[in-house]
Coordinates of C-alpha atoms and ligand atoms in Angstrom, one line a residue:
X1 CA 160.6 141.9 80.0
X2 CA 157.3 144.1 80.1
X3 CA 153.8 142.0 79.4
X4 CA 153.5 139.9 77.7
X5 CA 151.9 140.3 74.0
X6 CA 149.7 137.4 74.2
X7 CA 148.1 139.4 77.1
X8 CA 147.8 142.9 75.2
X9 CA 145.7 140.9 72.7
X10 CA 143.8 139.2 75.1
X11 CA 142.9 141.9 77.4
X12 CA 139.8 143.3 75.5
X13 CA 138.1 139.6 75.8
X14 CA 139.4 139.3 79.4
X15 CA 137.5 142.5 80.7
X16 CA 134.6 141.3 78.8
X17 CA 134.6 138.0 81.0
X18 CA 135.6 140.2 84.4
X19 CA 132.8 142.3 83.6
X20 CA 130.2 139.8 83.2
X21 CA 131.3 138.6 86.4
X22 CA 131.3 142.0 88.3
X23 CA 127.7 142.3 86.8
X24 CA 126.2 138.9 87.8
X25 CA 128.0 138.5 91.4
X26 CA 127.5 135.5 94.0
X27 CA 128.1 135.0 97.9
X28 CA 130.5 132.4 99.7
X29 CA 129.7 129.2 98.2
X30 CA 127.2 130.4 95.9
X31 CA 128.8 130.8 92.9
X32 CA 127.2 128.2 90.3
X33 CA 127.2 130.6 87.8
X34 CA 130.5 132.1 88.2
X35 CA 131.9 128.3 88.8
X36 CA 129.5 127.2 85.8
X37 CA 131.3 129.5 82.8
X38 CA 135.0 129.1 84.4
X39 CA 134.4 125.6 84.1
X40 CA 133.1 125.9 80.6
X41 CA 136.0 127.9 79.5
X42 CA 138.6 125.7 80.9
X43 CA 137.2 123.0 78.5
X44 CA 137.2 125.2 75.7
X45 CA 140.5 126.4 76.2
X46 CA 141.4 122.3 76.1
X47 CA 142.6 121.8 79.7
X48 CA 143.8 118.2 79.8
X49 CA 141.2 117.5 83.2
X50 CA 138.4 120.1 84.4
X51 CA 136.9 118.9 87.8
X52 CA 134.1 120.6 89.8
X53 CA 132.9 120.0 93.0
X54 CA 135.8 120.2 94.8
X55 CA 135.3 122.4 98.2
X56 CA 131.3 122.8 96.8
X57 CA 131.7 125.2 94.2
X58 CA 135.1 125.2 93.9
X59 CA 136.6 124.2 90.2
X60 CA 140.3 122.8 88.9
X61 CA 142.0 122.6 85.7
X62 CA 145.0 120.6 84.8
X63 CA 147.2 121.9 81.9
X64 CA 150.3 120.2 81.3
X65 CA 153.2 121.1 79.6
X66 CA 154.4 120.1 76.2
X67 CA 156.7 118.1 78.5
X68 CA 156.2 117.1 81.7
X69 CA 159.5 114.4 82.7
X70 CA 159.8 117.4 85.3
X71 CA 157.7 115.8 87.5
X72 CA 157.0 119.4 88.3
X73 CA 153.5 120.3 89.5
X74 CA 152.3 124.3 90.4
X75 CA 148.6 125.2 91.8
X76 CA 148.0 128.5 90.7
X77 CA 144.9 130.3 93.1
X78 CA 141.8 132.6 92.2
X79 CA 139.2 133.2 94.4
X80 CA 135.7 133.7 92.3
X81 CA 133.0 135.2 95.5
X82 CA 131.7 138.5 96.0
X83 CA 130.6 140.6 99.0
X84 CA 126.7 141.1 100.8
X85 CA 127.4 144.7 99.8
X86 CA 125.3 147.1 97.8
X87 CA 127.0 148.6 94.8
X88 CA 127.3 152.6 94.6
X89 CA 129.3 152.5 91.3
X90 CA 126.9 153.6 89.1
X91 CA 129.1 151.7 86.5
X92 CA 127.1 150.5 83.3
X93 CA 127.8 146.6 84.2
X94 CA 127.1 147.2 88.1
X95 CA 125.6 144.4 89.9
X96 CA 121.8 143.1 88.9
X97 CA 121.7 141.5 92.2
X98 CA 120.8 143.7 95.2
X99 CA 123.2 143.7 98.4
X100 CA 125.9 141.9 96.3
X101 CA 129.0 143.1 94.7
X102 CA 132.2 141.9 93.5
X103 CA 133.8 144.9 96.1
X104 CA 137.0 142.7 96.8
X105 CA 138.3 142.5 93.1
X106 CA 137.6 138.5 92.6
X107 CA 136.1 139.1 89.8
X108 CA 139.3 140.3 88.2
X109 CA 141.2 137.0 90.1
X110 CA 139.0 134.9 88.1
X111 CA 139.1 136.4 85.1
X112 CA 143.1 137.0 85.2
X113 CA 143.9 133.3 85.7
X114 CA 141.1 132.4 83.2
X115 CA 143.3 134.3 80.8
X116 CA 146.3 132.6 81.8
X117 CA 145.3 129.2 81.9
X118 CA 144.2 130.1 77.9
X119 CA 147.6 131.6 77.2
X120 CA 149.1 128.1 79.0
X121 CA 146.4 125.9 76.9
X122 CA 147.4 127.8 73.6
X123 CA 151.3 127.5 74.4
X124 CA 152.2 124.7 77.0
X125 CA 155.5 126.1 76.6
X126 CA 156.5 124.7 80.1
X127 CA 157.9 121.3 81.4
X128 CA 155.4 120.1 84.1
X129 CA 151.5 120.5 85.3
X130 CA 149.9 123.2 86.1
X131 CA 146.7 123.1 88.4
X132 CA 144.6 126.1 88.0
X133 CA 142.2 126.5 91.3
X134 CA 139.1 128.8 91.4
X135 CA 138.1 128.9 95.1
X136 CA 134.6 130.0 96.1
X137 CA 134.1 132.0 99.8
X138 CA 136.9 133.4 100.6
X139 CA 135.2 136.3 102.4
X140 CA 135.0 134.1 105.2
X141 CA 133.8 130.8 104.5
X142 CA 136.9 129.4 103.8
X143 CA 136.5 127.8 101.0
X144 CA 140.5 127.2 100.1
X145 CA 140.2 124.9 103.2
X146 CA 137.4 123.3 101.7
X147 CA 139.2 122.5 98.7
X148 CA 142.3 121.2 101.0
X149 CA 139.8 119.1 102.9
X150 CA 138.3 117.3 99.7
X151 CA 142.2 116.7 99.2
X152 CA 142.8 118.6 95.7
X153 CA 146.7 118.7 97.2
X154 CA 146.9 114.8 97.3
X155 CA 144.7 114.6 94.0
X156 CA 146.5 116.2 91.8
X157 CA 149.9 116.0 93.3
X158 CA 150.5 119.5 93.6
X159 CA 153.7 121.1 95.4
X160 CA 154.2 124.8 95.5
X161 CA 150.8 127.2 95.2
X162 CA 150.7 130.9 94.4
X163 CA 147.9 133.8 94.7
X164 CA 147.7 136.9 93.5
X165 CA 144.9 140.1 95.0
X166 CA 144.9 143.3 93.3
X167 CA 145.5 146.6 96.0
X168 CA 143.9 149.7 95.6
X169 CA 146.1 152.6 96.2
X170 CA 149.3 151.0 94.4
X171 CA 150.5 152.4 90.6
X172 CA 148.4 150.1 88.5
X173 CA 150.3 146.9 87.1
X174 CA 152.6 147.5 89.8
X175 CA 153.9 144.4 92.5
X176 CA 154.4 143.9 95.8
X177 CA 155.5 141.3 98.5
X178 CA 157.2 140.6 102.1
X179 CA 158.0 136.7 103.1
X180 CA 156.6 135.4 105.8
X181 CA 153.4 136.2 107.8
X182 CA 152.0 138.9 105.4
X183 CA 148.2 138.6 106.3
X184 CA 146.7 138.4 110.1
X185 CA 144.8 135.5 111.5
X186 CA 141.3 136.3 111.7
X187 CA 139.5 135.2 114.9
X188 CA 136.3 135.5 117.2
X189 CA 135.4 136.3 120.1
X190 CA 131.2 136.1 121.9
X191 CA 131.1 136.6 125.3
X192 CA 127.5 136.6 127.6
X193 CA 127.7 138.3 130.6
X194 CA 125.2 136.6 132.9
X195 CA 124.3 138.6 136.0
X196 CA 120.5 139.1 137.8
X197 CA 118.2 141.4 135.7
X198 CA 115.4 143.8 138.0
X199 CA 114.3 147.4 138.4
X200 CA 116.8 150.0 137.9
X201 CA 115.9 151.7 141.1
X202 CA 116.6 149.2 143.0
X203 CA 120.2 148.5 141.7
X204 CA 121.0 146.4 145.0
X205 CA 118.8 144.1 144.5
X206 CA 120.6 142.8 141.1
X207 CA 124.1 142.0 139.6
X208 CA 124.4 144.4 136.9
X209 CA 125.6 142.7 133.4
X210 CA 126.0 146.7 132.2
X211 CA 128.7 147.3 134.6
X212 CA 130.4 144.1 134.3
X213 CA 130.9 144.2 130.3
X214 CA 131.8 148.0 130.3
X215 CA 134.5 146.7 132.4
X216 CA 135.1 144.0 130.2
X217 CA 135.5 145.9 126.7
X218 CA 138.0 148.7 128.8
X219 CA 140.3 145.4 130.0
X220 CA 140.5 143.7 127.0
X221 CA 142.2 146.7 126.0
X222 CA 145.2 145.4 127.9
X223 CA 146.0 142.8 125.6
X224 CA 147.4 145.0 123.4
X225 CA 148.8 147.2 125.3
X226 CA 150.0 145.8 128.8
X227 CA 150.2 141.8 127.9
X228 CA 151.7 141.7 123.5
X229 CA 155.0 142.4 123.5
X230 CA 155.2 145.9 121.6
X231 CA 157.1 144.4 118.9
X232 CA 154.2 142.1 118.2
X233 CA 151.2 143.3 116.1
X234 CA 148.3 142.3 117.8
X235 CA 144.5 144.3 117.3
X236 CA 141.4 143.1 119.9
X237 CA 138.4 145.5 118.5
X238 CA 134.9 144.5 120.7
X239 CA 132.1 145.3 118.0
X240 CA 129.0 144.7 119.2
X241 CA 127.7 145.3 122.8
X242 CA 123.9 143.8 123.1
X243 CA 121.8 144.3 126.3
X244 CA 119.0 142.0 126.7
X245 CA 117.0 145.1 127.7
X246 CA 115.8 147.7 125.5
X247 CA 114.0 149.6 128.6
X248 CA 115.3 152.8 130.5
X249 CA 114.6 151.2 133.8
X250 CA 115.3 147.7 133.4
X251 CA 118.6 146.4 134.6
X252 CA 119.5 143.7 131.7
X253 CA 120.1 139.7 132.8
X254 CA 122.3 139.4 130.1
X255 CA 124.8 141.4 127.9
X256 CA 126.3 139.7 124.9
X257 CA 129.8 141.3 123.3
X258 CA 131.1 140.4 120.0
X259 CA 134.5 140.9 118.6
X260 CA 137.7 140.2 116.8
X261 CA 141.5 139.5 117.1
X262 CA 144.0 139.9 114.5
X263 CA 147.6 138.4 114.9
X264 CA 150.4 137.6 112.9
X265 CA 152.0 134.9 115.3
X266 CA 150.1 131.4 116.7
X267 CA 151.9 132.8 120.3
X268 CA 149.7 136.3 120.0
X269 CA 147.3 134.3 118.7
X270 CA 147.4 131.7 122.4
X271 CA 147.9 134.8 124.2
X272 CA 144.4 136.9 123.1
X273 CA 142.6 133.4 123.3
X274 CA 143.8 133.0 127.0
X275 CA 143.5 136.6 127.8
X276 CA 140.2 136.9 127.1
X277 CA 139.4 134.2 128.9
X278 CA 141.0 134.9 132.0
X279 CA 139.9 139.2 132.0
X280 CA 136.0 137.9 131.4
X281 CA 135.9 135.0 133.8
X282 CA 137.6 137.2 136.7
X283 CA 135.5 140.4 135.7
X284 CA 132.0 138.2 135.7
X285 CA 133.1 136.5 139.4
X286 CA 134.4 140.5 140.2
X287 CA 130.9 141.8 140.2
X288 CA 129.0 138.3 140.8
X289 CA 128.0 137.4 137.7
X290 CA 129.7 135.0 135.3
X291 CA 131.2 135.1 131.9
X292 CA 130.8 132.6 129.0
X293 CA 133.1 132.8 126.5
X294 CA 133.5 131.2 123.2
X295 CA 136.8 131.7 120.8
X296 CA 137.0 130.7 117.2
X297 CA 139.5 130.7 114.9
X298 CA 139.4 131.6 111.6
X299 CA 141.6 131.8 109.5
X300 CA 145.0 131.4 110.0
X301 CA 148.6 133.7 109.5
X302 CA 149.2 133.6 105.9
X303 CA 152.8 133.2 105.5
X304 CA 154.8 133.4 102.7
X305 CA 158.0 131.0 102.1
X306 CA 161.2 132.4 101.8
X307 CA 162.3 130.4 98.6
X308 CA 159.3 130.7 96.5
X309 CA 158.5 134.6 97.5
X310 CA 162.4 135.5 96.2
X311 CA 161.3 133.7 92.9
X312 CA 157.4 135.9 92.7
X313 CA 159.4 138.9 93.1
X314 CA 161.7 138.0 90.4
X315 CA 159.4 137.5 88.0
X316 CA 157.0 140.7 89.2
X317 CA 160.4 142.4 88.7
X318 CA 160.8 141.0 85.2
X319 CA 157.0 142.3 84.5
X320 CA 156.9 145.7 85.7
X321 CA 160.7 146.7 86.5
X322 CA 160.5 146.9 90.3
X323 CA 158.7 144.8 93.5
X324 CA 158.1 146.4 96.4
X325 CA 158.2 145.4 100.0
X326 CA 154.2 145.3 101.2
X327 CA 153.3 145.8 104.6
X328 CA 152.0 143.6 106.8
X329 CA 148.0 143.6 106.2
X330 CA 145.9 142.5 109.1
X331 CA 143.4 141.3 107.0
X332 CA 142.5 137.7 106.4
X333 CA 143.2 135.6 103.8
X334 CA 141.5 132.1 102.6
X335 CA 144.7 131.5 100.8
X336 CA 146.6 130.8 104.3
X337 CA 145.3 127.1 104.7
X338 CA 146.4 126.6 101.1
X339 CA 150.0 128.0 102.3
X340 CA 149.6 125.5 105.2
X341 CA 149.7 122.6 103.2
X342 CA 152.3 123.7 100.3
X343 CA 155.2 126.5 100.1
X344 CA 154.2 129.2 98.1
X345 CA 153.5 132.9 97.6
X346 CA 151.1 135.4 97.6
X347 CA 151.6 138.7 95.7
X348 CA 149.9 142.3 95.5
X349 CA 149.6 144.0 91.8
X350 CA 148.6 147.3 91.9
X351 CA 145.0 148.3 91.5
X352 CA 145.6 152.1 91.0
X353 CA 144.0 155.1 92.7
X354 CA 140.4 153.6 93.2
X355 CA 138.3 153.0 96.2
X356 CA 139.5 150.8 98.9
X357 CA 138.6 146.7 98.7
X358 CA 135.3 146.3 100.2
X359 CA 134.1 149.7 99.9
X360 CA 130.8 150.1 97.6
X361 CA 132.4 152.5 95.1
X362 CA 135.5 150.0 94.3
X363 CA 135.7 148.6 91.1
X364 CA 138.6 146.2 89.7
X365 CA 141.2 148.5 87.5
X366 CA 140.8 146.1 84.0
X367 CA 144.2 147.6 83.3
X368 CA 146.0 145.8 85.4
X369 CA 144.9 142.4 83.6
X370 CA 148.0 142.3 81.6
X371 CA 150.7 142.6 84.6
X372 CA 148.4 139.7 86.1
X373 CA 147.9 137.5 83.5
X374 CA 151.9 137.9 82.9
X375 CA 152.8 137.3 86.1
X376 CA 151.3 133.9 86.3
X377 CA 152.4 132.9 83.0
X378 CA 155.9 133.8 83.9
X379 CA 155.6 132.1 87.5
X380 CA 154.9 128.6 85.1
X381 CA 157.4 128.8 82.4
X382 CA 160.3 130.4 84.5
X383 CA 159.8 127.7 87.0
X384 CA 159.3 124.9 84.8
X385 CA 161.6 125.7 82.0
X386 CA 160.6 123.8 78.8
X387 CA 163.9 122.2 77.6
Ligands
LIG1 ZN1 137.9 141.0 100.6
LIG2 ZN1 139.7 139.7 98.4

C-alpha cells in the first residue's frame, strides 16, 4: 500500500499549518503559541479529551476508536520546540523571531501528527485509544520526561508509544530503523582545576592550573581509546577550556573545562562517569592542585523494542516499499525517557537532500508529510484492527 489518499488531500492544509509553525518558532518550554493552536485543532478535529499542561507546555489528545472492547491504548509522540539558531533560509515563511528556528524539523512532527490525529478523528476506524502527545523542549530540556513525571503514562493508561524524526540526507518519504539502542545518551561533564595563580615569571612560585588541564583534556582521550572496549561506541569531546586569566603574564588560579559523553550502553555510560573522575582527581593531586568535578546525565540511550520495532518496519514497508536499517546516531533524544516507561519505537522518514538538522539553511521537506502522516495512521489501525 502507498499513502494514503486521505493524506494526498490533506497535504496542502498540512504544510500550511507546518509553515505557520516554522514562521512563528519557540524555545524549550516556550511554546504557548505552538501548544495554543495544536490544542485548538485537536478540539476542532473532535478529540474525545484535549488536556494541556501536562509537562508545562506539553498538550494530549485522546481519540478513541469506533470500538474500543480492545482495551488497547497507543501514545503516539511529536515534539513541537525549535532551536536558539538564526535562520539563513531566506525562505518566504522564515522565522519572524531573531536567534530562533525550527532547524530540527518539529515543526513538521507537529504538524504530521496534527494531520493524523484529524484523519483518526474523521475515521476512528480502529478498535482502541489513541493518545496523541505534543512534547515541548526536546532540544534539551527534556520535556518527554516532564510529561512522564506529571504521569500522562498512568493518566491515560497508555501502553506502547511511537516517534517519528524526519533525516536529511535519506530519499524523501523513505523509512528507516534498527531495534535497540539507536540514539546515544547525552551527558555532562564541568571540571575546575584549582591550582595557585601569580606572575608568570616566577612559575615556581605557583601550581599552574594551564598545565594541569592540558593534561587533563589529552587523558580523557584514553577513555575512548585505552579504557571502552573497541566494540563499544563511546565519544568524550572537552569543548570549552576557560582560564580565569585573560593576561599574558598572569598564571590563572583556576581553569574550568566543559564537555560531553555520548554512549549507547549504561556500562560506557559508568565507565566515562568514573573515568573522569579518577584521570581529573589524580591529574589535579599530580601537579598539586585539585580537581572538582561534576557529571550530569542527560538524557538517556533510546532503545528501541524488538517486538514493536518489527511491527514500525512493517508498516513503513507497507508505505514506501522498503525500511532500511539506520545507523546508530549519537545524538540525543527526549523520546528515550518515554521508551523507559513503555515498549515502543522510533522511526526515521526520509527528509531528502537538504541541509543537515540543526544547521541554519535546513528546512523540513513538506513532501514527506504524506509518508508521515501514513505511517502513523497505519501504526493505529494495523495494531488495533477495527473488527
Ligand atoms: Zn534537534
Ligand atoms: Zn529533532
Amino acid at each position: 500500500m502507498p499513502v494514503k489518499n486521505r493524506f494526498a488531500e490533506l497535504q496542502a492544509e498540512i504544510t500550511e499549518w507546518r509553515r505557520d509553525f516554522h514562521e512563528h518558532p519557540e524555545i524549550l518550554f516556550e511554546t504557548h503559541r505552538t501548544s495554543a493552536i495544536v490544542a485548538e485543532k485537536l478540539e476542532a478535529f473532535g478529540c474525545d479529551e484535549v488536556v494541556t499542561g501536562i509537562g508545562r507546555t506539553g498538550v494530549v489528545g485522546v481519540i478513541k476508536g469506533k470500538a474500543t472492547g480492545s482495551g488497547k491504548v497507543i501514545g503516539l509522540r511529536a515534539d513541537m520546540d525549535a532551536l536558539p539558531i538564526h535562520e539563513a533560509t531566506g525562505l518566504g515563511y522564515a522565522s519572524k523571531t531573531d536567534g530562533a528556528m525550527h532547524a530540527c524539523g518539529h515543526d513538521g512532527h507537529t504538524a504530521m501528527l496534527l494531520g493524523a490525529a484529524k484523519y483518526l478523528s474523521e475515521t476512528r476506524n480502529f478498535d482502541g485509544t489513541v493518545v496523541v502527545i505534543f512534547q515541548p523542549a526536546e532540544e534539551g530540556g527534556g520535556g518527554g520526561k516532564e510529561m512522564c513525571d506529571d504521569g500522562m503514562m498512568e493518566r491515560w493508561g497508555i501502553q506502547e508509544v511511537y516517534g517519528m524524526h524526519n533525516w536529511p540526507g535519506k530519499p524523501t518519504g523513505s523509512f528507516a530503523i534498527r531495534p535497540g539502542a539507536f540514539f546515544a545518551a547525552t551527558d555532562q561533564f564541568d571540571i575546575v582545576f584549582e591550582g595557585k595563580g601569580g606572575h608568570a615569571a616566577k612559575p615556581h612560585e605557583t601550581v599552574d592550573t594551564t598545565v594541569m588541564a592540558a593534561q587533563a583534556v589529552l587523558a580523557l582521550q584514553t577513555i575512548t581509546s585505552r579504557n571502552a572496549d573497541p566494540v563499544d561506541q563511546i565519544v568524550v569531546s572537552v569543548t570549552s577550556f576557560e582560564t580565569s586569566s585573560k593576561a599574558f603574564n598572569v598564571i590563572p588560579q583556576t581553569v574550568h573545562l566543559k564537555g560531553t559523553v555520548r554512549t549507547m550502553s549504561n556500562t560506557m555510560r559508568d565507565l566515562a562517569e568514573k573515568r573522569i573522575k579518577e584521570i581529573c582527581t589524580g591529574i589535579g593531586a599530580t601537579f598539586g592542585g585539585t580537581a572538582d568535578i561534576k557529571y550530569h546525565r542527560g538524557y538517556p540511550v533510546m532503545v528501541n523494542s524488538e517486538e514493536q520495532t518489527e511491527f514500525a518496519a512493517e508498516v513503513a514497508k507497507s508505505i514506501s516499499g522498503q525500511c532500511d536499517d539506520a545507523p546508530l546516531v549519537m545524538g540525543g533524544e527526549d523520546f528515550a525517557f518515554m521508551l523507559e516507561e513503555r515498549p515502543g519505537a522510533y522511526i526515521l522518514v526520509g527528509n531528502g537532500d537538504t541541509a543537515m538538522v540543526h544547521h541554519p539553511e535546513y528546512n523540513f521537506n513538506d513532501e514527506a508529510i504524506p509518508a508521515g502522516c501514513s505511517w502513523w495512521a497505519e501504526i493505529v489501525e494495523k495494531r488495533m484492527p477495527a473488527a
